PDB file of C-alpha atoms in Angstrom:
ATOM      1  CA  MET S 131      -3.286  10.417  11.061  1.00 50.00           C
ATOM      2  CA  GLY S 132      -6.518   8.530  10.328  1.00 65.00           C
ATOM      3  CA  LEU S 133      -5.096   5.136  10.917  1.00 69.00           C
ATOM      4  CA  SER S 134      -3.634   5.880  14.322  1.00 66.00           C
ATOM      5  CA  ASN S 135      -6.972   7.425  15.374  1.00 70.00           C
ATOM      6  CA  LEU S 136      -8.753   4.286  14.398  1.00 69.00           C
ATOM      7  CA  ILE S 137      -6.361   2.104  16.316  1.00 69.00           C
ATOM      8  CA  CYS S 138      -6.525   4.325  19.400  1.00 68.00           C
ATOM      9  CA  SER S 139     -10.298   4.363  19.379  1.00 70.00           C
ATOM     10  CA  ALA S 140     -10.455   0.568  19.131  1.00 65.00           C
ATOM     11  CA  LYS S 141      -7.914  -0.183  21.885  1.00 62.00           C
ATOM     12  CA  ASP S 142     -10.620  -1.484  24.223  1.00 65.00           C
ATOM     13  CA  ASN S 143     -11.900  -3.951  21.639  1.00 68.00           C
ATOM     14  CA  ASN S 144      -9.170  -6.413  20.607  1.00 79.00           C
ATOM     15  CA  ASP S 145     -11.381  -8.137  18.070  1.00 83.00           C
ATOM     16  CA  GLU S 146     -12.133  -4.847  16.311  1.00 79.00           C
ATOM     17  CA  LEU S 147      -8.491  -3.882  16.435  1.00 78.00           C
ATOM     18  CA  GLN S 148      -7.431  -7.184  14.949  1.00 80.00           C
ATOM     19  CA  VAL S 149      -9.859  -6.815  12.062  1.00 84.00           C
ATOM     20  CA  MET S 150      -8.601  -3.251  11.353  1.00 80.00           C
ATOM     21  CA  LEU S 151      -4.977  -4.496  11.406  1.00 82.00           C
ATOM     22  CA  GLU S 152      -5.782  -7.332   9.039  1.00 86.00           C
ATOM     23  CA  TYR S 153      -7.422  -4.849   6.637  1.00 88.00           C
ATOM     24  CA  MET S 154      -4.439  -2.493   6.906  1.00 85.00           C
ATOM     25  CA  LEU S 155      -2.085  -5.350   6.156  1.00 86.00           C
ATOM     26  CA  SER S 156      -4.177  -6.487   3.218  1.00 90.00           C
ATOM     27  CA  SER S 157      -4.268  -2.991   1.828  1.00 90.00           C
ATOM     28  CA  ALA S 158      -0.535  -2.492   2.251  1.00 87.00           C
ATOM     29  CA  ASN S 159       0.124  -5.769   0.427  1.00 90.00           C
ATOM     30  CA  GLU S 160      -2.171  -4.739  -2.392  1.00 94.00           C
ATOM     31  CA  LEU S 161      -0.507  -1.375  -2.694  1.00 93.00           C
ATOM     32  CA  ASP S 162       2.933  -3.030  -2.636  1.00 93.00           C
ATOM     33  CA  GLU S 163       1.941  -5.324  -5.549  1.00 96.00           C
ATOM     34  CA  ILE S 164       0.672  -2.364  -7.571  1.00 97.00           C
ATOM     35  CA  ILE S 165       3.873  -0.430  -6.983  1.00 96.00           C
ATOM     36  CA  LYS S 166       5.940  -3.470  -7.966  1.00 96.00           C
ATOM     37  CA  ASN S 167       3.924  -3.857 -11.203  1.00 95.00           C
ATOM     38  CA  ILE S 168       4.425  -0.227 -12.110  1.00 94.00           C
ATOM     39  CA  THR S 169       8.120  -0.464 -11.340  1.00 92.00           C
ATOM     40  CA  ASN S 170       8.519  -3.629 -13.430  1.00 91.00           C
ATOM     41  CA  LYS S 171       6.696  -1.991 -16.380  1.00 90.00           C
ATOM     42  CA  THR S 172       8.963   0.998 -16.314  1.00 87.00           C
ATOM     43  CA  LEU S 173      12.063  -1.208 -16.082  1.00 86.00           C
ATOM     44  CA  VAL S 174      11.200  -3.122 -19.256  1.00 84.00           C
ATOM     45  CA  ALA S 175       9.824  -0.224 -21.223  1.00 77.00           C
ATOM     46  CA  ASN S 176      11.806   0.772 -24.274  1.00 75.00           C
ATOM     47  CA  TYR S 177      11.958   4.510 -24.241  1.00 70.00           C
ATOM     48  CA  PRO S 178      13.704   6.230 -27.063  1.00 72.00           C
ATOM     49  CA  VAL S 179      16.604   8.192 -25.538  1.00 68.00           C
ATOM     50  CA  ASP S 180      16.297  11.184 -27.909  1.00 70.00           C
ATOM     51  CA  LYS S 181      12.610  11.646 -26.862  1.00 63.00           C
ATOM     52  CA  LEU S 182      13.497  11.911 -23.171  1.00 58.00           C
ATOM     53  CA  ILE S 183      15.733  14.974 -23.415  1.00 59.00           C
TER      54      ILE S 183
END
């Protein structure tokens, strides 16, 4: 995939690799927070049961 290609192409440059890994970790954390927020909103939502069927 795209991320593994980036990492492989940067293997000779540890500084560049470290920056890419930090960006990946930051993006993963942001995505995790977004998913948690969506999940929390669906858990507290009050959906009428008769409308779901």
